[in-house]
Coordinates of C-alpha atoms and ligand atoms in Angstrom, one line a residue:
M1 CA 61.9 -17.1 -25.6
T2 CA 58.7 -15.7 -27.0
T3 CA 55.1 -16.7 -26.7
A4 CA 53.1 -15.9 -29.8
S5 CA 53.2 -12.2 -29.4
F6 CA 55.4 -11.3 -26.4
A7 CA 59.2 -11.4 -25.8
I8 CA 60.0 -12.7 -22.4
P9 CA 63.0 -11.0 -20.8
S10 CA 66.1 -13.1 -20.9
T11 CA 66.5 -13.8 -17.2
L12 CA 63.0 -15.3 -16.9
A13 CA 63.3 -16.9 -20.3
R14 CA 66.4 -18.7 -19.1
W15 CA 64.7 -19.8 -15.9
L16 CA 61.8 -21.2 -18.0
D17 CA 64.1 -23.0 -20.4
Q18 CA 66.0 -24.8 -17.6
R19 CA 64.9 -28.2 -16.6
R20 CA 62.6 -27.3 -13.7
Q21 CA 62.9 -29.5 -10.6
M22 CA 61.0 -29.8 -7.4
F23 CA 62.3 -28.6 -4.1
I24 CA 62.7 -31.3 -1.4
G25 CA 64.9 -31.1 1.7
G26 CA 66.8 -28.1 0.4
H27 CA 67.6 -29.8 -3.0
M28 CA 66.3 -29.4 -6.5
V29 CA 65.2 -32.9 -7.5
D30 CA 63.4 -34.6 -10.4
A31 CA 60.2 -36.7 -9.7
A32 CA 61.0 -40.1 -8.4
G33 CA 59.3 -41.6 -11.5
G34 CA 61.2 -39.3 -13.8
E35 CA 58.0 -38.0 -15.5
Q36 CA 57.2 -34.4 -16.3
L37 CA 54.2 -32.2 -16.7
D38 CA 53.7 -29.6 -19.4
V39 CA 52.8 -26.0 -18.3
F40 CA 51.0 -23.7 -20.7
N41 CA 50.4 -20.0 -21.2
P42 CA 46.6 -19.6 -21.4
A43 CA 46.9 -16.5 -23.6
D44 CA 48.1 -18.4 -26.6
A45 CA 48.2 -22.1 -25.5
S46 CA 52.0 -22.2 -26.0
Q47 CA 54.1 -24.4 -23.8
L48 CA 55.9 -22.3 -21.1
A49 CA 57.9 -25.0 -19.2
R50 CA 57.9 -28.5 -17.9
V51 CA 57.8 -29.4 -14.3
P52 CA 58.3 -32.8 -12.5
L53 CA 55.2 -34.9 -12.3
G54 CA 55.5 -35.8 -8.6
N55 CA 53.6 -38.7 -7.1
A56 CA 53.1 -40.5 -3.8
D57 CA 56.8 -41.4 -3.6
D58 CA 57.9 -37.8 -3.9
I59 CA 55.3 -36.7 -1.3
D60 CA 56.8 -39.4 1.0
L61 CA 60.3 -38.0 0.5
A62 CA 59.1 -34.4 1.1
V63 CA 57.2 -35.4 4.3
T64 CA 60.3 -37.2 5.6
A65 CA 62.4 -34.1 4.9
A66 CA 59.9 -31.9 6.6
R67 CA 59.7 -34.2 9.6
T68 CA 63.5 -34.1 9.9
A69 CA 63.7 -30.3 9.7
F70 CA 60.8 -30.0 12.2
K71 CA 62.9 -31.5 14.9
T72 CA 65.1 -28.4 15.1
W73 CA 62.8 -25.8 13.4
R74 CA 60.2 -26.2 16.1
H75 CA 62.7 -24.9 18.7
S76 CA 64.0 -22.1 16.5
R77 CA 64.0 -18.6 18.0
P78 CA 60.8 -16.8 17.1
N79 CA 62.7 -13.6 16.0
R80 CA 64.8 -15.7 13.7
R81 CA 61.6 -17.0 12.0
E82 CA 60.3 -13.4 11.9
K83 CA 63.5 -12.1 10.3
L84 CA 63.6 -14.9 7.7
L85 CA 60.0 -14.1 6.7
L86 CA 60.8 -10.4 6.4
D87 CA 63.9 -11.3 4.3
L88 CA 61.7 -13.4 2.1
A89 CA 59.3 -10.4 1.7
D90 CA 62.2 -8.2 0.8
A91 CA 63.6 -10.7 -1.7
L92 CA 60.2 -11.1 -3.3
E93 CA 59.8 -7.3 -3.5
A94 CA 63.2 -7.0 -5.2
R95 CA 62.1 -9.4 -7.9
A96 CA 58.4 -8.5 -7.9
D97 CA 58.3 -7.6 -11.6
E98 CA 59.8 -11.0 -12.6
F99 CA 57.4 -12.9 -10.4
A100 CA 54.5 -10.8 -11.7
L101 CA 55.3 -11.6 -15.2
L102 CA 55.7 -15.3 -14.4
E103 CA 52.3 -15.3 -12.8
T104 CA 50.7 -13.6 -15.8
L105 CA 52.4 -16.0 -18.2
D106 CA 51.3 -19.1 -16.2
N107 CA 47.8 -18.0 -15.1
G108 CA 46.8 -15.4 -17.8
K109 CA 45.8 -12.5 -15.5
P110 CA 46.7 -8.9 -16.6
L111 CA 50.2 -8.0 -15.7
T112 CA 49.2 -4.8 -13.8
F113 CA 47.0 -6.9 -11.5
S114 CA 49.8 -9.5 -11.0
R115 CA 52.2 -6.8 -10.0
H116 CA 49.9 -4.5 -8.0
M117 CA 47.5 -7.1 -6.5
D118 CA 49.1 -10.6 -6.4
L119 CA 52.7 -9.5 -5.6
A120 CA 51.8 -6.6 -3.5
L121 CA 49.4 -8.7 -1.4
A122 CA 51.8 -11.6 -1.1
I123 CA 54.6 -9.2 0.2
D124 CA 52.3 -7.5 2.6
F125 CA 51.0 -10.8 3.9
L126 CA 54.5 -12.1 4.5
R127 CA 55.4 -9.0 6.5
Y128 CA 52.2 -9.1 8.5
T129 CA 52.6 -12.8 9.3
A130 CA 56.3 -12.4 10.2
G131 CA 55.2 -10.3 13.1
W132 CA 53.1 -13.1 14.6
A133 CA 56.1 -15.4 15.0
T134 CA 57.2 -13.4 18.1
K135 CA 53.6 -13.0 19.4
I136 CA 52.5 -16.6 20.0
E137 CA 51.7 -16.9 23.7
G138 CA 50.0 -19.1 26.3
R139 CA 47.9 -18.2 29.3
S140 CA 48.4 -18.8 33.0
M141 CA 45.6 -20.1 35.2
T142 CA 44.8 -20.7 38.9
P143 CA 43.2 -24.1 39.3
S144 CA 40.8 -24.8 42.2
M145 CA 41.6 -28.5 42.6
P146 CA 41.1 -29.5 46.2
A147 CA 43.6 -32.3 46.5
V148 CA 46.7 -30.2 46.9
P149 CA 48.8 -31.4 49.9
D150 CA 49.5 -28.8 52.6
G151 CA 52.4 -26.6 51.8
H152 CA 52.2 -27.1 48.1
R153 CA 50.5 -25.2 45.4
L154 CA 49.8 -25.5 41.7
V155 CA 51.4 -23.8 38.8
A156 CA 49.2 -23.9 35.7
Y157 CA 49.6 -22.5 32.2
T158 CA 49.1 -23.3 28.5
R159 CA 51.7 -23.4 25.8
R160 CA 51.2 -23.0 22.1
E161 CA 53.3 -25.4 20.2
P162 CA 53.7 -25.7 16.4
V163 CA 51.2 -28.3 15.1
G164 CA 53.9 -30.1 13.2
V165 CA 54.3 -30.8 9.5
V166 CA 51.7 -29.0 7.3
G167 CA 50.5 -30.3 4.0
A168 CA 49.3 -27.5 1.8
I169 CA 47.3 -27.9 -1.4
I170 CA 46.4 -24.7 -3.4
P171 CA 44.4 -23.7 -6.5
W172 CA 45.4 -21.9 -9.7
N173 CA 43.6 -18.6 -9.4
F174 CA 46.2 -16.7 -7.2
P175 CA 49.1 -19.2 -7.4
L176 CA 51.7 -17.2 -5.5
L177 CA 49.4 -15.5 -3.1
M178 CA 47.7 -18.8 -2.1
A179 CA 51.2 -20.3 -1.6
V180 CA 52.2 -17.5 0.7
W181 CA 48.9 -17.7 2.6
K182 CA 50.0 -21.3 3.6
V183 CA 53.8 -21.0 3.7
A184 CA 54.0 -17.9 5.9
P185 CA 51.8 -18.9 8.8
A186 CA 53.3 -22.4 8.9
L187 CA 56.9 -21.2 9.0
A188 CA 56.0 -18.3 11.4
A189 CA 54.5 -20.8 13.9
G190 CA 57.5 -23.1 13.7
C191 CA 55.9 -25.7 11.5
C192 CA 57.5 -27.2 8.3
I193 CA 55.5 -27.5 5.2
V194 CA 55.0 -29.6 2.0
L195 CA 53.3 -27.5 -0.7
K196 CA 51.5 -29.0 -3.7
P197 CA 50.6 -26.2 -6.2
A198 CA 47.9 -26.5 -8.8
E199 CA 48.9 -28.5 -11.9
D200 CA 47.9 -25.5 -14.2
T201 CA 50.1 -23.0 -12.3
P202 CA 53.1 -24.6 -10.5
L203 CA 55.8 -22.1 -11.5
S204 CA 55.7 -19.3 -9.0
A205 CA 55.7 -21.7 -6.1
L206 CA 58.9 -23.3 -7.4
M207 CA 60.5 -19.8 -7.8
L208 CA 59.3 -18.9 -4.2
A209 CA 61.0 -22.1 -2.9
E210 CA 64.3 -21.0 -4.5
L211 CA 64.0 -17.6 -2.9
A212 CA 63.2 -19.1 0.5
D213 CA 66.3 -21.2 0.2
Q214 CA 68.4 -18.2 -0.8
V215 CA 67.3 -16.1 2.2
G216 CA 68.3 -18.9 4.5
F217 CA 65.3 -21.0 5.5
P218 CA 66.8 -24.3 6.6
P219 CA 66.6 -27.4 4.3
G220 CA 63.3 -29.2 4.7
T221 CA 61.4 -26.4 6.3
L222 CA 59.6 -25.6 2.9
N223 CA 59.2 -28.3 0.3
V224 CA 57.4 -28.0 -3.0
V225 CA 56.1 -31.1 -4.9
T226 CA 54.5 -30.5 -8.3
G227 CA 52.0 -33.0 -9.6
L228 CA 48.4 -33.9 -10.0
G229 CA 45.7 -33.5 -7.4
H230 CA 44.3 -37.0 -7.5
D231 CA 47.8 -38.4 -7.2
A232 CA 50.3 -36.2 -5.4
G233 CA 47.6 -34.2 -3.7
A234 CA 45.6 -37.2 -2.5
A235 CA 48.9 -38.8 -1.2
L236 CA 49.7 -35.7 0.8
A237 CA 46.2 -35.4 2.3
A238 CA 46.3 -39.1 3.4
H239 CA 49.9 -39.1 4.6
P240 CA 50.2 -40.1 8.3
G241 CA 53.3 -37.9 8.6
I242 CA 51.3 -34.8 8.1
N243 CA 49.8 -33.1 11.2
K244 CA 47.7 -30.5 9.5
I245 CA 46.4 -30.0 6.0
A246 CA 45.7 -26.5 4.7
F247 CA 43.6 -26.7 1.6
T248 CA 42.2 -24.0 -0.7
G249 CA 40.1 -25.2 -3.7
S250 CA 36.7 -26.5 -4.6
T251 CA 34.2 -27.8 -2.1
Q252 CA 34.1 -31.1 -3.9
V253 CA 37.8 -31.8 -3.4
G254 CA 37.7 -30.2 0.1
K255 CA 35.3 -33.0 1.1
L256 CA 37.7 -35.7 -0.2
I257 CA 40.6 -34.0 1.7
A258 CA 38.5 -33.9 4.9
K259 CA 37.7 -37.7 4.5
A260 CA 41.3 -38.5 4.0
A261 CA 42.4 -36.4 6.9
V262 CA 40.0 -37.9 9.4
E263 CA 41.7 -41.3 9.1
N264 CA 44.8 -39.8 10.8
M265 CA 42.9 -37.1 12.7
T266 CA 45.0 -34.6 10.7
R267 CA 44.0 -31.1 11.6
T268 CA 42.4 -29.4 8.6
T269 CA 41.5 -25.9 7.4
L270 CA 39.5 -25.8 4.3
E271 CA 39.0 -22.6 2.2
L272 CA 36.4 -23.7 -0.4
G273 CA 34.1 -22.4 -3.1
G274 CA 31.7 -19.5 -3.0
K275 CA 28.7 -17.9 -4.7
S276 CA 28.8 -14.5 -3.0
P277 CA 25.8 -12.2 -3.2
V278 CA 26.1 -8.5 -4.1
M279 CA 23.1 -6.8 -2.6
V280 CA 22.1 -3.4 -4.0
L281 CA 19.6 -1.6 -1.9
R282 CA 17.1 0.9 -3.2
D283 CA 19.0 3.9 -1.9
A284 CA 22.4 2.9 -3.3
N285 CA 24.4 5.1 -5.6
L286 CA 23.7 2.9 -8.6
E287 CA 26.7 4.1 -10.7
A288 CA 29.2 3.4 -7.8
A289 CA 27.4 0.1 -7.0
A290 CA 27.6 -1.1 -10.6
A291 CA 31.3 -0.2 -10.8
G292 CA 31.9 -2.1 -7.6
A293 CA 29.8 -5.1 -8.7
A294 CA 31.7 -5.2 -12.0
Q295 CA 35.0 -5.4 -10.1
A296 CA 33.5 -8.0 -7.8
I297 CA 32.8 -10.3 -10.7
F298 CA 35.2 -9.5 -13.4
F299 CA 38.4 -9.1 -11.4
N300 CA 40.8 -12.0 -12.2
Q301 CA 38.4 -13.1 -14.9
G302 CA 35.9 -14.0 -12.2
Q303 CA 38.2 -16.8 -11.0
V304 CA 38.0 -15.6 -7.4
C305 CA 36.4 -17.7 -4.6
T306 CA 34.7 -14.5 -3.3
A307 CA 33.6 -13.3 -6.7
G308 CA 30.3 -11.4 -6.5
S309 CA 28.5 -13.8 -8.9
R310 CA 24.9 -13.2 -7.8
I311 CA 23.5 -9.7 -7.8
Y312 CA 20.3 -8.9 -6.0
V313 CA 19.1 -5.4 -6.8
H314 CA 15.9 -3.7 -5.6
E315 CA 13.2 -4.1 -8.2
D316 CA 12.6 -0.4 -8.6
V317 CA 16.2 0.3 -9.7
H318 CA 17.0 -3.0 -11.6
D319 CA 16.9 -1.6 -15.1
R320 CA 19.0 1.4 -14.4
F321 CA 21.5 -0.7 -12.5
V322 CA 21.8 -3.2 -15.3
E323 CA 22.5 -0.4 -17.8
H324 CA 25.4 0.8 -15.6
L325 CA 26.7 -2.7 -15.2
V326 CA 26.6 -3.5 -18.9
K327 CA 28.5 -0.2 -19.5
Q328 CA 31.2 -1.3 -17.1
A329 CA 31.5 -4.8 -18.7
K330 CA 31.8 -3.2 -22.2
A331 CA 34.6 -0.9 -21.0
L332 CA 36.8 -3.9 -20.2
T333 CA 39.6 -4.9 -22.7
L334 CA 40.0 -8.6 -23.4
A335 CA 43.6 -9.1 -24.3
P336 CA 46.6 -11.3 -23.2
G337 CA 47.7 -10.2 -19.8
T338 CA 51.1 -9.1 -21.1
E339 CA 49.4 -6.3 -23.2
A340 CA 49.4 -3.0 -21.4
D341 CA 45.7 -2.2 -22.0
S342 CA 44.5 -5.7 -20.9
T343 CA 41.9 -5.5 -18.1
L344 CA 40.5 -9.0 -18.7
G345 CA 42.9 -11.9 -19.5
P346 CA 42.1 -15.4 -20.6
L347 CA 40.8 -18.0 -18.2
V348 CA 43.4 -20.4 -16.9
S349 CA 42.8 -23.3 -19.2
A350 CA 40.8 -24.7 -22.1
K351 CA 38.9 -26.8 -19.5
Q352 CA 37.9 -23.8 -17.5
Q353 CA 36.8 -21.9 -20.7
R354 CA 34.6 -24.9 -21.7
R355 CA 33.1 -25.1 -18.2
V356 CA 32.2 -21.4 -18.2
L357 CA 30.8 -21.4 -21.7
A358 CA 28.7 -24.4 -20.8
Y359 CA 27.2 -22.4 -17.9
I360 CA 26.3 -19.5 -20.2
D361 CA 24.6 -22.1 -22.5
S362 CA 22.7 -23.4 -19.5
A363 CA 21.5 -19.9 -18.8
R364 CA 20.2 -19.5 -22.3
Q365 CA 18.3 -22.8 -22.0
Q366 CA 16.9 -21.8 -18.6
G367 CA 15.4 -18.6 -19.9
G368 CA 18.2 -16.2 -19.1
V369 CA 18.7 -13.0 -21.2
I370 CA 22.3 -12.3 -22.0
A371 CA 22.5 -8.5 -21.5
T372 CA 26.1 -8.4 -22.6
G373 CA 28.9 -10.9 -23.4
G374 CA 28.3 -14.6 -23.8
G375 CA 31.1 -15.2 -26.3
T376 CA 34.8 -15.8 -26.4
G377 CA 37.6 -13.4 -27.1
P378 CA 40.9 -13.0 -29.0
D379 CA 41.9 -16.0 -31.0
G380 CA 44.3 -18.5 -29.5
G381 CA 43.6 -17.8 -25.9
Y382 CA 41.0 -19.2 -23.4
F383 CA 39.0 -15.9 -23.2
V384 CA 35.4 -15.5 -22.2
E385 CA 33.7 -12.1 -22.5
P386 CA 32.4 -10.4 -19.4
T387 CA 28.8 -11.6 -19.3
V388 CA 25.8 -10.2 -17.5
I389 CA 22.7 -12.4 -17.4
T390 CA 19.2 -11.3 -16.3
G391 CA 15.8 -13.0 -16.1
L392 CA 17.0 -16.2 -14.5
A393 CA 15.1 -18.0 -11.6
Q394 CA 16.7 -18.5 -8.3
E395 CA 16.9 -22.3 -8.9
S396 CA 18.8 -22.0 -12.2
R397 CA 22.3 -23.5 -12.4
C398 CA 24.0 -20.1 -12.9
V399 CA 22.5 -18.8 -9.6
Q400 CA 23.1 -21.9 -7.6
E401 CA 26.5 -23.2 -8.8
E402 CA 30.0 -21.7 -8.7
I403 CA 30.9 -20.8 -12.3
F404 CA 34.4 -19.4 -11.5
G405 CA 34.4 -17.1 -14.6
P406 CA 33.4 -13.6 -15.6
V407 CA 29.7 -14.3 -15.5
V408 CA 27.2 -12.6 -13.3
V409 CA 23.4 -13.1 -12.8
V410 CA 21.3 -10.1 -11.8
Q411 CA 18.0 -10.7 -10.0
T412 CA 15.5 -8.5 -8.1
F413 CA 14.1 -8.4 -4.6
R414 CA 11.2 -6.4 -3.1
D415 CA 12.0 -6.2 0.7
L416 CA 14.7 -7.0 3.1
D417 CA 13.2 -10.3 4.2
E418 CA 13.1 -11.5 0.7
L419 CA 16.6 -10.3 0.1
V420 CA 17.9 -12.3 3.1
A421 CA 16.1 -15.4 2.0
L422 CA 17.5 -15.2 -1.6
A423 CA 21.1 -14.3 -0.4
N424 CA 21.1 -17.3 2.0
D425 CA 19.6 -19.7 -0.5
S426 CA 23.0 -21.2 -1.4
P427 CA 25.1 -24.1 -0.1
Y428 CA 28.0 -21.6 0.1
G429 CA 28.7 -18.9 2.6
L430 CA 32.0 -17.3 1.9
A431 CA 31.4 -13.6 1.4
A432 CA 28.7 -10.9 0.6
S433 CA 28.6 -7.2 -0.1
L434 CA 25.9 -4.7 0.7
W435 CA 25.6 -1.4 -1.3
S436 CA 23.6 1.2 0.7
N437 CA 24.0 4.1 3.0
D438 CA 20.8 3.2 5.0
L439 CA 22.4 2.3 8.3
T440 CA 19.3 0.8 9.7
A441 CA 18.9 -1.6 6.8
V442 CA 22.6 -2.4 6.6
N443 CA 22.8 -3.2 10.3
R444 CA 19.7 -5.3 10.2
L445 CA 21.1 -7.3 7.3
I446 CA 24.7 -8.0 8.5
P447 CA 23.7 -10.4 11.3
E448 CA 21.3 -12.3 9.0
I449 CA 23.8 -12.9 6.1
E450 CA 25.3 -16.4 6.2
A451 CA 28.9 -15.5 5.1
G452 CA 32.3 -15.4 6.6
S453 CA 33.0 -11.9 5.3
V454 CA 30.5 -9.1 4.8
W455 CA 31.6 -5.9 3.1
V456 CA 29.6 -2.6 2.9
N457 CA 29.9 -0.3 -0.2
G458 CA 32.9 -2.4 -1.4
H459 CA 33.7 -6.0 -2.3
N460 CA 36.9 -8.1 -1.7
L461 CA 37.9 -5.7 1.1
L462 CA 40.4 -8.3 2.3
D463 CA 43.3 -7.5 4.7
P464 CA 45.8 -9.7 6.5
C465 CA 44.4 -8.5 9.8
M466 CA 40.9 -9.7 9.1
P467 CA 40.0 -13.4 9.6
F468 CA 39.0 -14.9 6.3
G469 CA 37.0 -18.1 5.7
G470 CA 33.6 -19.6 5.0
F471 CA 30.3 -20.4 6.6
K472 CA 28.4 -23.5 5.4
Q473 CA 30.1 -25.4 2.5
S474 CA 32.6 -22.7 1.9
G475 CA 34.9 -24.2 4.4
I476 CA 36.1 -24.8 7.9
G477 CA 38.4 -22.6 9.9
R478 CA 39.9 -19.2 9.1
E479 CA 43.0 -17.8 7.6
M480 CA 44.7 -14.5 8.3
G481 CA 44.4 -12.4 11.5
D482 CA 45.4 -14.5 14.5
S483 CA 44.4 -17.7 12.8
L484 CA 48.0 -18.9 12.7
V485 CA 47.8 -19.2 16.5
T486 CA 44.5 -21.1 16.4
H487 CA 45.2 -23.3 13.3
Y488 CA 49.0 -23.8 13.1
T489 CA 49.6 -24.5 16.8
E490 CA 48.3 -27.0 19.4
E491 CA 47.4 -25.8 22.8
K492 CA 49.0 -27.8 25.6
S493 CA 47.8 -27.5 29.3
V494 CA 50.6 -27.8 31.9
V495 CA 49.8 -28.2 35.6
M496 CA 52.6 -28.6 38.1
L497 CA 52.5 -29.4 41.8
V498 CA 55.2 -27.4 43.4
Ligands
NAP501 P1 40.3 -27.9 -7.1 O1 40.0 -28.7 -8.3 O2 39.6 -28.2 -5.8 O3 41.9 -28.0 -6.9 C1 42.5 -27.3 -5.9 C2 43.8 -28.1 -5.6 O4 43.5 -29.4 -5.1 C3 44.7 -28.3 -6.8 O5 46.1 -28.2 -6.3 C4 44.4 -29.7 -7.2 O6 45.3 -30.3 -8.0 C5 44.2 -30.4 -5.9 N1 43.4 -31.6 -6.0 C6 42.5 -32.0 -6.9 N2 42.0 -33.2 -6.6 C7 42.5 -33.6 -5.5 C8 42.4 -34.8 -4.7 N3 41.6 -35.8 -5.0 N4 43.2 -34.8 -3.5 C9 44.0 -33.8 -3.2 N5 44.2 -32.7 -3.9 C10 43.4 -32.6 -5.1 O7 40.0 -26.4 -7.3 P2 40.5 -25.5 -8.5 O8 39.6 -25.8 -9.7 O9 41.9 -25.6 -8.7 O10 40.2 -24.0 -7.9 C11 39.0 -23.4 -7.9 C12 38.2 -23.6 -6.6 O11 39.0 -23.1 -5.6 C13 36.9 -22.9 -6.6 O12 35.9 -23.7 -6.1 C14 37.2 -21.7 -5.7 O13 36.1 -21.1 -5.1 C15 38.2 -22.3 -4.7 N6 39.0 -21.3 -4.1 C16 38.7 -21.0 -2.8 C17 39.4 -20.0 -2.1 C18 39.1 -19.7 -0.7 O14 39.9 -19.1 0.0 N7 37.9 -20.0 -0.1 C19 40.4 -19.3 -2.8 C20 40.6 -19.6 -4.1 C21 39.9 -20.6 -4.7 P3 45.3 -30.2 -9.6 O15 45.6 -28.8 -9.9 O16 46.2 -31.1 -10.1 O17 43.9 -30.5 -10.0
MG502 MG1 49.5 -22.2 -17.0

């Protein structure tokens, strides 16, 4: 099989050519309605594969399969769950090149990033999370209740029990990594899971399910239903058989999920949108800060929830900083992700390309100056040039709204109070970075910044051991770190009169 300009290796080409099915209860199955969904390569708009168009009936089957599996999986030995997750990490590592290429073909991102970021991070996360399976513990207490009959005493402790069946809904920007961020903690905690990947990028989740089956996860522990958000996704969020919904996506859809979940008191964690400020103080090494800021916005074509999409730079160094940043943007190579020199691939879809270009137009209309970029890229793919905009007001759309593309707005500040006010003037609060070696200023700013993650002299410094999630409209709850204990288990209090 070839896309317009690239020969896909035969094993993967065969996999893509086969009729793709969903994974429910340990079986590959078609959608109940028999319909299919086309999957495209955003580098050249060619059709890559077709997957089942699952709907509420398929979700129902998957939830039933997960509930059945949960009856035994919840009592499985923790070290068995740990070993299976480690085996899954090993299996993924053994096929990392194939998975990376699949991810690039489906999502568009440069292959070197798929291999050395998406796959590497997914494998690391699986291994980190595997270790938690054997470390879920309760506490023992000594109650002071007076009404204990003579000669008796109280034994009191808490247990952490798996929350149940998890419904997971994920976006298209890091398809495999987002899948693993949900699947690993659920399975480690003894939960079963029904995963609905994004309609634009469903392929790596299906391949992951095959791998999980091969390494020995019991039927029904992991189920994948492909389909549309407003149909299969909404059915999953509203399903009474789900105990927890783990969602990553837009704030707009996150609110719909939360409303649906509340009907059944389904537990929710919501990882939502962002508009993360990059703050460059007067003392910063401008060249290093510009290189970091460029990565913060252009990595993954800017389709990153933590993308550094607003830069606030001290007014005295603004012009020099913008010069460095423009140089960084111009050094990027727009090309299909499968080309060796590609550092900026296409956006995920025509829809996303239109959306991002419309934001650039809005900047022009609102008085912005396009310092570099603003156009599209190689013919046939959904490319947008790395774009740096200056001269916009804080109220402008490109400063206030999440663009989710390679577009950054640079503004100035005069003093730290103004910087804090500007940085926090956003409905979002996912992440922020500070570029400075002025310890006093940095430590004054960190507690003032409304963001779930703050990085200093770096951006996207994410690690499985660090809790990740949003303040304000960027979400509820945390992922990573010990969050599988807090978000994938229920705490039960036990008191015994003995
Ligand atoms: P999205 O439109 O919210 O979609 C996310 C997922 O929700 C997709 O699987 C989508 O299905 C599904 N969905 C859509 N409507 C639904 C509904 N009514 N009920 C249930 N599910 C529904 O977001 P996106 O455009 O794919 O992704 C970009 C957004 O994700 C950005 O806002 C970004 O910031 C956010 N994000 C956040 C994080 C984080 O950790 N905080 C990480 C990555 C991305 P379809 O694919 O069929 O539409
Ligand atoms: Mg695709």
